[in-house]
Short mmCIF file of C-alpha atoms in Angstrom, two decimals:
data_model
loop_
_atom_site.label_atom_id
_atom_site.label_comp_id
_atom_site.label_asym_id
_atom_site.label_seq_id
_atom_site.Cartn_x
_atom_site.Cartn_y
_atom_site.Cartn_z
CA MET A 1 45.36 57.20 138.40
CA ASN A 2 47.40 60.17 139.65
CA ARG A 3 48.46 63.24 137.69
CA THR A 4 50.52 66.32 138.44
CA ASP A 5 49.51 69.31 136.32
CA GLY A 6 47.93 66.87 133.87
CA TYR A 7 51.00 64.59 133.68
CA THR A 8 50.86 60.89 134.65
CA THR A 9 52.68 60.03 137.89
CA ASP A 10 51.18 56.75 139.16
CA VAL A 11 53.25 54.45 136.91
CA SER A 12 57.00 54.60 136.27
CA TYR A 13 58.32 55.57 132.89
CA PRO A 14 60.02 52.49 131.36
CA ALA A 15 63.79 52.11 131.38
CA PHE A 16 64.60 53.17 127.83
CA PHE A 17 68.11 53.97 126.59
CA HIS A 18 68.94 56.47 123.85
CA LYS A 19 72.46 56.51 122.42
CA GLU A 20 71.81 59.98 121.02
CA MET A 21 71.83 61.46 124.56
CA GLN A 22 75.31 60.29 125.51
CA PRO A 23 78.18 62.81 125.81
CA VAL A 24 80.50 61.09 123.31
CA TRP A 25 77.74 60.91 120.69
CA LEU A 26 76.67 64.51 121.23
CA SER A 27 80.20 65.88 120.98
CA ALA A 28 80.94 63.86 117.84
CA THR A 29 77.69 65.01 116.23
CA ALA A 30 78.54 68.65 116.91
CA HIS A 31 81.97 68.10 115.33
CA PHE A 32 80.40 66.41 112.29
CA GLN A 33 78.21 69.49 111.84
CA GLY A 34 81.23 71.79 111.93
CA PHE A 35 81.03 73.11 115.50
CA SER A 36 83.18 72.86 118.60
CA ALA A 37 81.99 70.76 121.53
CA PRO A 38 82.80 70.19 125.21
CA ASP A 39 85.85 68.03 125.83
CA THR A 40 84.74 64.70 127.32
CA ALA A 41 88.34 63.72 128.03
CA SER A 42 88.55 66.28 130.85
CA HIS A 43 86.12 67.11 133.62
CA PHE A 44 82.63 67.97 132.36
CA THR A 45 79.12 68.39 133.75
CA PHE A 46 75.84 67.01 132.44
CA CYS A 47 72.24 67.71 133.52
CA GLU A 48 69.14 65.83 132.39
CA LEU A 49 65.81 67.60 132.92
CA GLY A 50 63.07 65.02 133.41
CA CYS A 51 65.41 62.08 133.94
CA GLY A 52 62.81 59.40 134.78
CA LEU A 53 64.53 56.20 135.89
CA SER A 54 67.85 57.76 134.74
CA THR A 55 68.94 54.82 132.60
CA ASN A 56 70.82 57.18 130.28
CA LEU A 57 72.48 59.13 133.11
CA LEU A 58 73.53 55.95 134.93
CA VAL A 59 75.31 54.65 131.83
CA SER A 60 76.99 58.03 131.32
CA ALA A 61 78.14 58.27 134.94
CA ALA A 62 79.48 54.72 134.95
CA CYS A 63 81.43 55.22 131.71
CA HIS A 64 82.73 58.72 132.55
CA PRO A 65 84.26 58.92 136.05
CA ASN A 66 85.67 62.30 134.97
CA GLY A 67 82.16 63.74 134.57
CA HIS A 68 79.54 64.88 137.08
CA PHE A 69 75.90 64.13 136.33
CA ILE A 70 72.66 65.57 137.72
CA GLY A 71 69.19 64.23 137.09
CA VAL A 72 66.10 66.32 137.83
CA ASP A 73 62.59 64.87 138.06
CA PHE A 74 59.40 65.67 140.00
CA ASN A 75 58.49 61.97 140.32
CA GLU A 76 60.16 60.76 143.53
CA GLN A 77 59.35 57.14 142.65
CA HIS A 78 61.62 57.42 139.61
CA LEU A 79 64.44 58.94 141.63
CA GLN A 80 64.31 56.34 144.39
CA ILE A 81 64.98 53.61 141.84
CA ALA A 82 67.80 55.64 140.25
CA ARG A 83 69.44 56.36 143.62
CA THR A 84 69.32 52.67 144.54
CA ALA A 85 71.12 51.82 141.31
CA ALA A 86 73.78 54.51 141.76
CA ILE A 87 74.51 53.53 145.36
CA SER A 88 74.68 49.81 144.63
CA CYS A 89 77.11 50.43 141.75
CA GLY A 90 79.34 52.91 143.60
CA LEU A 91 78.57 55.84 141.30
CA ALA A 92 79.61 58.84 143.38
CA ASN A 93 79.61 61.22 140.40
CA ILE A 94 75.83 61.32 139.97
CA GLU A 95 73.11 63.02 142.00
CA PHE A 96 69.35 63.19 141.73
CA ILE A 97 67.20 66.18 142.59
CA HIS A 98 63.49 65.90 143.35
CA ALA A 99 62.04 69.12 141.97
CA ASP A 100 59.94 70.52 139.20
CA PHE A 101 61.70 72.72 136.69
CA ALA A 102 60.68 75.99 138.34
CA GLU A 103 61.99 74.80 141.72
CA PHE A 104 65.27 73.67 140.16
CA LEU A 105 65.62 77.02 138.42
CA ARG A 106 65.39 78.81 141.77
CA SER A 107 67.76 76.49 143.65
CA ASN A 108 70.43 75.53 141.12
CA HIS A 109 73.67 77.49 140.87
CA LYS A 110 75.72 75.00 138.84
CA LYS A 111 76.70 75.40 135.20
CA PHE A 112 76.68 72.55 132.69
CA ASP A 113 78.56 71.54 129.55
CA PHE A 114 75.64 69.37 128.45
CA MET A 115 71.93 69.58 129.14
CA ALA A 116 69.29 67.18 127.82
CA SER A 117 65.58 66.47 127.94
CA HIS A 118 63.87 63.45 126.38
CA GLY A 119 60.20 62.51 126.44
CA VAL A 120 59.10 65.59 128.37
CA TRP A 121 58.78 68.68 126.18
CA SER A 122 55.70 67.59 124.23
CA TRP A 123 53.75 66.35 127.25
CA ILE A 124 53.99 69.05 129.92
CA ALA A 125 52.10 72.27 130.68
CA PRO A 126 53.35 75.50 129.05
CA ASP A 127 54.58 76.88 132.39
CA HIS A 128 56.75 73.80 132.95
CA LYS A 129 58.02 73.99 129.38
CA ASN A 130 59.01 77.63 129.88
CA ALA A 131 60.77 76.73 133.13
CA LEU A 132 62.65 73.90 131.40
CA LEU A 133 63.96 76.31 128.79
CA ALA A 134 64.74 78.93 131.44
CA ASN A 135 66.99 76.38 133.14
CA VAL A 136 68.88 75.85 129.89
CA THR A 137 69.28 79.60 129.39
CA ALA A 138 70.54 80.10 132.94
CA SER A 139 72.70 77.01 133.40
CA LEU A 140 74.20 75.95 130.06
CA LYS A 141 77.76 77.18 129.60
CA PRO A 142 78.69 79.14 126.46
CA GLY A 143 79.55 76.52 123.86
CA GLY A 144 77.55 73.93 125.79
CA LEU A 145 75.22 71.50 124.02
CA PHE A 146 71.49 71.04 124.58
CA TYR A 147 69.70 67.89 123.38
CA LEU A 148 65.91 68.13 123.01
CA HIS A 149 63.54 65.37 122.01
CA TYR A 150 59.99 66.30 121.02
CA MET A 151 57.05 65.09 118.96
CA CYS A 152 56.62 66.81 115.62
CA HIS A 153 54.40 67.17 112.58
CA PRO A 154 53.43 65.63 110.27
CA GLY A 155 54.08 62.13 111.64
CA SER A 156 52.42 62.81 115.01
CA THR A 157 49.51 64.76 113.53
CA GLU A 158 47.38 61.68 112.91
CA LEU A 159 48.01 60.48 116.48
CA THR A 160 46.08 63.49 117.81
CA ALA A 161 42.77 61.65 117.51
CA PHE A 162 44.10 58.59 119.33
CA GLN A 163 45.58 60.71 122.10
CA ASN A 164 42.35 62.59 122.63
CA VAL A 165 40.27 59.40 122.85
CA LEU A 166 42.70 57.70 125.25
CA ASN A 167 43.03 60.76 127.47
CA VAL A 168 39.32 61.60 127.67
CA PHE A 169 38.36 57.95 128.21
CA SER A 170 40.94 57.59 130.98
CA HIS A 171 39.13 60.18 133.12
CA HIS A 172 35.97 58.04 133.24
CA ILE A 173 37.21 54.50 133.95
CA PRO A 174 38.90 52.85 136.96
CA GLY A 175 42.39 51.40 137.24
CA SER A 176 45.99 52.50 136.95
CA SER A 177 47.14 54.65 134.06
CA SER A 178 48.57 51.59 132.30
CA GLN A 179 45.28 49.72 132.68
CA ARG A 180 43.31 52.69 131.39
CA VAL A 181 45.52 52.89 128.29
CA GLN A 182 44.93 49.21 127.62
CA MET A 183 41.17 49.65 128.00
CA GLY A 184 41.27 52.65 125.67
CA LEU A 185 43.14 50.65 123.04
CA LYS A 186 40.56 47.88 123.33
CA LEU A 187 37.84 50.45 122.65
CA LEU A 188 39.69 51.71 119.57
CA ARG A 189 40.20 48.14 118.34
CA GLN A 190 36.49 47.39 118.74
CA LEU A 191 35.67 50.50 116.72
CA SER A 192 38.25 49.50 114.11
CA ASN A 193 36.75 46.02 113.81
CA ARG A 194 33.42 47.68 113.04
CA GLY A 195 34.87 49.71 110.20
CA LEU A 196 35.99 52.98 111.81
CA PHE A 197 39.23 53.08 109.81
CA ASN A 198 38.10 51.36 106.61
CA ASP A 199 38.98 54.43 104.55
CA GLN A 200 41.96 55.41 106.74
CA PRO A 201 44.64 52.70 106.40
CA ALA A 202 47.26 54.93 108.03
CA MET A 203 45.19 55.14 111.20
CA LEU A 204 44.85 51.37 111.30
CA LYS A 205 48.63 51.07 111.02
CA HIS A 206 49.07 53.52 113.91
CA LEU A 207 46.70 51.46 116.04
CA ASP A 208 48.63 48.27 115.25
CA ASN A 209 51.84 50.00 116.33
CA LEU A 210 50.36 51.37 119.57
CA GLU A 211 49.15 47.92 120.58
CA GLN A 212 52.76 46.68 120.45
CA LYS A 213 54.08 49.33 122.85
CA ASN A 214 54.60 49.21 126.60
CA PRO A 215 51.36 50.46 128.27
CA ALA A 216 53.37 52.43 130.86
CA HIS A 217 55.17 54.23 128.05
CA LEU A 218 51.86 55.06 126.37
CA ALA A 219 50.41 56.27 129.68
CA HIS A 220 53.17 58.87 129.98
CA GLU A 221 52.98 59.82 126.32
CA PHE A 222 49.20 59.99 125.82
CA LEU A 223 47.50 60.49 129.19
CA THR A 224 48.34 64.14 129.49
CA ASP A 225 46.22 67.26 129.19
CA HIS A 226 49.09 69.08 127.45
CA TRP A 227 49.94 66.79 124.52
CA ASN A 228 51.46 69.05 121.90
CA PRO A 229 53.40 68.00 118.79
CA GLN A 230 55.07 70.99 117.12
CA HIS A 231 56.60 72.02 113.84
CA SER A 232 60.38 72.10 114.09
CA VAL A 233 60.47 75.71 112.88
CA ASP A 234 58.41 76.78 115.91
CA VAL A 235 60.62 74.89 118.36
CA HIS A 236 63.79 76.25 116.78
CA SER A 237 62.42 79.79 116.99
CA GLN A 238 61.58 79.39 120.68
CA ILE A 239 64.99 77.88 121.49
CA GLY A 240 66.68 80.57 119.40
CA GLU A 241 65.06 83.30 121.48
CA ALA A 242 66.78 81.72 124.50
CA GLY A 243 70.20 82.30 122.91
CA LEU A 244 70.83 78.86 121.42
CA GLY A 245 71.50 77.96 117.81
CA TYR A 246 70.38 74.80 116.01
CA LEU A 247 73.33 72.61 114.96
CA GLY A 248 71.52 69.62 113.49
CA SER A 249 69.85 66.41 114.48
CA ALA A 250 71.26 64.22 117.25
CA ASP A 251 69.76 61.41 115.18
CA ILE A 252 72.57 61.88 112.70
CA PHE A 253 70.69 60.14 109.93
CA GLY A 254 68.78 63.41 109.58
CA ASN A 255 72.05 65.24 108.80
CA LEU A 256 73.16 62.96 105.98
CA ASP A 257 72.63 63.51 102.28
CA PRO A 258 68.89 63.77 101.42
CA SER A 259 69.30 60.91 98.93
CA LEU A 260 69.40 58.52 101.91
CA SER A 261 66.12 59.57 103.49
CA ILE A 262 63.98 61.48 100.98
CA PRO A 263 62.23 60.21 97.82
CA GLY A 264 64.22 60.98 94.68
CA ASN A 265 61.70 63.29 93.03
CA LEU A 266 61.81 65.63 96.07
CA GLN A 267 65.56 65.74 96.67
CA GLY A 268 66.42 68.45 94.14
CA ILE A 269 63.85 70.93 95.43
CA ILE A 270 64.86 70.43 99.06
CA ARG A 271 68.57 70.76 98.23
CA GLN A 272 67.87 74.05 96.47
CA THR A 273 65.94 75.50 99.41
CA GLN A 274 68.01 78.36 100.78
CA ILE A 275 65.85 78.99 103.86
CA PRO A 276 67.06 76.62 106.64
CA PRO A 277 63.78 76.57 108.65
CA LEU A 278 61.79 75.81 105.50
CA SER A 279 64.27 73.11 104.54
CA GLU A 280 63.80 71.37 107.90
CA THR A 281 60.02 71.57 107.53
CA LEU A 282 60.16 70.07 104.03
CA LYS A 283 62.42 67.27 105.24
CA ASP A 284 59.99 66.45 108.04
CA MET A 285 57.14 66.39 105.52
CA ALA A 286 59.06 64.17 103.10
CA ARG A 287 60.09 61.74 105.84
CA GLY A 288 56.78 61.78 107.69
CA SER A 289 58.74 62.55 110.86
CA HIS A 290 56.86 61.95 114.11
CA GLN A 291 59.63 62.91 116.52
CA ARG A 292 62.88 64.83 116.48
CA MET A 293 66.08 64.72 118.49
CA ASP A 294 67.57 68.17 117.96
CA LEU A 295 70.95 69.47 119.04
CA PHE A 296 71.49 73.11 119.99
CA GLN A 297 74.50 75.10 121.20
CA LYS A 298 74.63 78.17 123.41
CA GLU A 299 76.52 80.89 121.56
CA PRO A 300 77.40 78.55 118.66
CA HIS A 301 81.10 78.03 118.00
CA PRO A 302 81.53 77.21 114.27
CA CYS A 303 84.88 75.77 113.25
CA THR A 304 87.23 77.13 110.65
CA ASP A 305 88.13 74.72 107.85
CA GLN A 306 91.46 74.03 109.56
CA SER A 307 89.99 73.42 113.02
CA PHE A 308 87.21 71.27 111.53
CA ALA A 309 89.74 68.98 109.88
CA LYS A 310 91.75 68.79 113.09
CA GLN A 311 88.69 67.88 115.16
CA ILE A 312 87.45 65.23 112.75
CA ASN A 313 90.86 63.67 112.20
CA LYS A 314 91.37 62.89 115.88
CA ILE A 315 87.97 61.23 116.47
CA LEU A 316 88.47 57.53 117.22
CA PHE A 317 85.98 55.06 115.77
CA HIS A 318 85.24 51.71 117.38
CA LEU A 319 83.59 48.60 115.90
CA MET A 320 80.67 47.67 118.12
CA PRO A 321 80.22 44.17 119.63
CA ASP A 322 78.80 41.59 117.22
CA ALA A 323 79.08 44.01 114.31
CA PRO A 324 79.84 42.64 110.82
CA THR A 325 83.47 42.76 109.74
CA LYS A 326 82.81 42.88 106.02
CA GLY A 327 80.24 44.11 103.54
CA PRO A 328 77.73 44.22 102.08
CA VAL A 329 75.51 45.73 104.81
CA SER A 330 71.80 46.55 104.54
CA PHE A 331 70.75 49.92 105.98
CA SER A 332 67.16 50.62 107.02
CA THR A 333 66.11 54.11 105.94
CA PRO A 334 62.84 56.09 105.74
CA ILE A 335 62.71 55.38 102.00
CA GLY A 336 63.46 51.66 102.29
CA THR A 337 66.53 49.44 102.51
CA ILE A 338 69.80 50.68 101.05
CA GLU A 339 72.61 48.23 100.30
CA GLY A 340 76.11 49.27 101.31
CA THR A 341 78.43 47.56 98.86
CA GLU A 342 81.24 45.20 99.79
CA GLU A 343 83.73 47.34 97.84
CA ILE A 344 83.02 50.37 100.03
CA LEU A 345 82.38 48.75 103.41
CA SER A 346 84.67 45.73 103.68
CA PRO A 347 87.98 47.68 103.72
CA LEU A 348 86.61 49.99 106.43
CA LEU A 349 85.15 47.21 108.58
CA HIS A 350 88.30 45.08 108.19
CA SER A 351 90.41 47.99 109.44
CA LEU A 352 88.18 48.67 112.45
CA ALA A 353 88.08 44.96 113.32
CA THR A 354 91.77 45.23 114.27
CA GLY A 355 91.07 47.97 116.82
CA PRO A 356 89.87 51.59 117.13
CA LYS A 357 91.15 53.91 114.43
CA SER A 358 91.19 57.68 114.14
CA PHE A 359 89.51 59.32 111.18
CA ALA A 360 92.97 60.38 109.99
CA GLU A 361 94.08 56.73 109.99
CA LEU A 362 90.96 55.61 108.14
CA THR A 363 91.59 58.14 105.34
CA GLN A 364 94.63 56.02 104.43
CA ILE A 365 92.41 53.13 103.32
CA PRO A 366 92.83 52.97 99.50
CA ALA A 367 89.06 52.68 98.89
CA TYR A 368 88.66 56.15 100.42
CA ALA A 369 91.70 57.85 98.90
CA GLY A 370 90.75 61.46 98.21
CA GLN A 371 87.18 60.81 99.35
CA THR A 372 87.02 62.05 102.93
CA GLY A 373 83.40 63.13 102.45
CA LEU A 374 82.38 59.60 101.47
CA LEU A 375 84.30 58.18 104.44
CA LEU A 376 82.66 60.56 106.91
CA GLN A 377 79.17 59.86 105.59
CA THR A 378 79.80 56.10 105.61
CA LEU A 379 80.97 56.18 109.23
CA GLN A 380 77.90 58.16 110.27
CA LEU A 381 75.61 55.77 108.40
CA LEU A 382 77.26 52.86 110.23
CA MET A 383 76.71 54.73 113.51
CA THR A 384 72.98 54.90 112.88
CA GLN A 385 72.91 51.10 112.59
CA GLU A 386 74.97 50.60 115.80
CA ILE A 387 77.81 49.03 113.82
CA VAL A 388 80.38 51.76 114.49
CA HIS A 389 80.59 54.32 117.31
CA PRO A 390 82.99 57.12 118.29
CA ALA A 391 85.27 55.91 121.06
CA LYS A 392 85.83 57.75 124.33
CA ALA A 393 88.69 60.22 124.23
CA LEU A 394 89.63 59.18 127.78
CA MET A 395 90.00 55.41 128.04
CA THR A 396 89.77 53.67 131.42
CA PRO A 397 91.55 50.30 131.70
CA GLU A 398 89.23 48.23 133.91
CA ASN A 399 85.95 49.80 134.93
CA ALA A 400 84.29 47.99 137.83
CA ARG A 401 81.56 50.64 137.78
CA THR A 402 80.23 49.58 134.38
CA SER A 403 80.42 45.90 135.39
CA ALA A 404 78.40 46.64 138.53
CA LEU A 405 75.83 48.63 136.56
CA ALA A 406 75.54 45.90 133.95
CA GLN A 407 74.81 43.42 136.72
CA TRP A 408 72.22 45.77 138.27
CA PHE A 409 70.50 46.08 134.90
CA THR A 410 70.40 42.29 134.55
CA ASP A 411 69.09 41.83 138.09
CA ASN A 412 66.30 44.32 137.39
CA GLY A 413 65.23 42.96 134.02
CA ILE A 414 66.76 45.76 131.93
CA THR A 415 68.26 44.42 128.71
CA LEU A 416 71.28 46.64 128.07
CA LYS A 417 74.85 45.81 127.11
CA ILE A 418 77.21 48.58 128.21
CA VAL A 419 80.03 49.42 125.78
CA ASP A 420 82.42 51.25 128.08
CA GLU A 421 84.96 52.03 125.34
CA CYS A 422 82.36 54.21 123.64
CA GLY A 423 80.46 55.52 126.66
CA THR A 424 77.23 53.95 125.45
CA ALA A 425 75.06 50.83 125.52
CA LEU A 426 73.25 48.53 123.12
CA GLY A 427 69.55 47.71 123.37
CA GLY A 428 66.73 49.29 125.34
CA SER A 429 65.53 51.97 122.90
CA ALA A 430 61.91 53.01 122.93
CA PRO A 431 59.84 51.51 120.10
#
C-alpha cells in the first residue's frame, strides 16, 4: 500500500462519470438559478483539479471541440491511462498535467471559464486543500463557474467510525489498498454478526451499502489520514473568502421546491428561514445529506428579470435515449417516490419526442399555459432522472471523436453511452 501525504496512490480511482460536472449542465444550472454563465457555444476553457482517470474530461473534450480541457492530478498512473485514451481518440483539445495543486499553482498561467473538483476535497491534507482553492482564486475568470464535490454532515457523520476502523486497520495488514479495505469490511461484518450494531440499525445499513461498493473506490475514500466531512456553511464561508459566491447545487434536485425532498412537517419552517446558510444546513439535516455538489461563481453575475427570461427561453431541451415518451413517470426522491401525472408529463414528453425544443417553444404547450414556473421545475425534475437534458448550444453534425471514445470505453470495460447532442453520457455514476 502506497500513500502520498496520507492519500492512497497504489490503486487507480474507478472510472466514474458525473453528469453534474459537464459544461452544458453547469451553465444551464447557473441560468436556472438566475445567474449568467460561460458561453459553451464559443471557445471556452475547463480545468479539473484531481482528474483521476479523466472520464468526465474525456467526454467533455470529445463533445466540445470548441473547448480546451486541462486535467491535473499527482497520480501519474491515472494520467497515463487518460493520455492513452485521448491519443487513441484524436482528442487534441485536452492535456494532462502531472502535479500536485501547489506545483500547478506555481506553474500555471492560464485562465479558465470552468473549474471543477470531485472526490478530492474531503480526503486531502489541509495544505493541499488550501492550494486547490488558491488555484481557483488565481485561475478562474470573473463570471466563471466552480464545481465542488465534498462529503457533508449529517449523512457522513455516522461513517466516521467506519472510516477510522478501516484506515487504522489498513496500517497493520498486508496487501494492496483494495485488499485491505476488503479485509477491514470483513472485520466489521464479523463484529456485526456478533451484535455490534444490534441497537444501531443505521450503522448496519451503512455497512450493507459499503459492501456493495467498488473496493478501489472505498480505498480512495476511506484510507486517508485526512478524511473530513464538513458542514456546508463552513465550506461556503471558506469559498466565499476566496471571492466566490454560492449559486446553488449542481445536483439540481437540491434547488427545487422543498416539497420534493423534505418531509411535509418541516417544509414551512425551512421556507420561512431568512438566513441562507442556516437554510442550507436545515435542508442537509432534513435530507440526511452525505455529500454535496455545490456550484460557485467568481464575482457572481445575477440576471435581471429580462435577461433571465431571455437566457431560459433559448435553452434547448433534448429527450434522452430510451426515455419514456408519455406519463406517468415515477421520480425517486429523498422522501420516497413521487408520481408525475400523465396530464402534466405526456404533453411535454410528446413534444420533446419530435426533436429538441427551446424553453420558449415548450411554453406554448397548452398544459403549461401561464405556468412557466411549473414547466421549469418539471424539466429540472426530468433532468435529475436522466429523461431530459439541456442540448448543446453548438451542434456538430457527425462527431468521429465521440464514436472513437465510445469504442475506447467499450474496449476498456467502461459502461458509458455518450450523448453528443447534450455533451454528456449515460451510466457510470459512483454508487
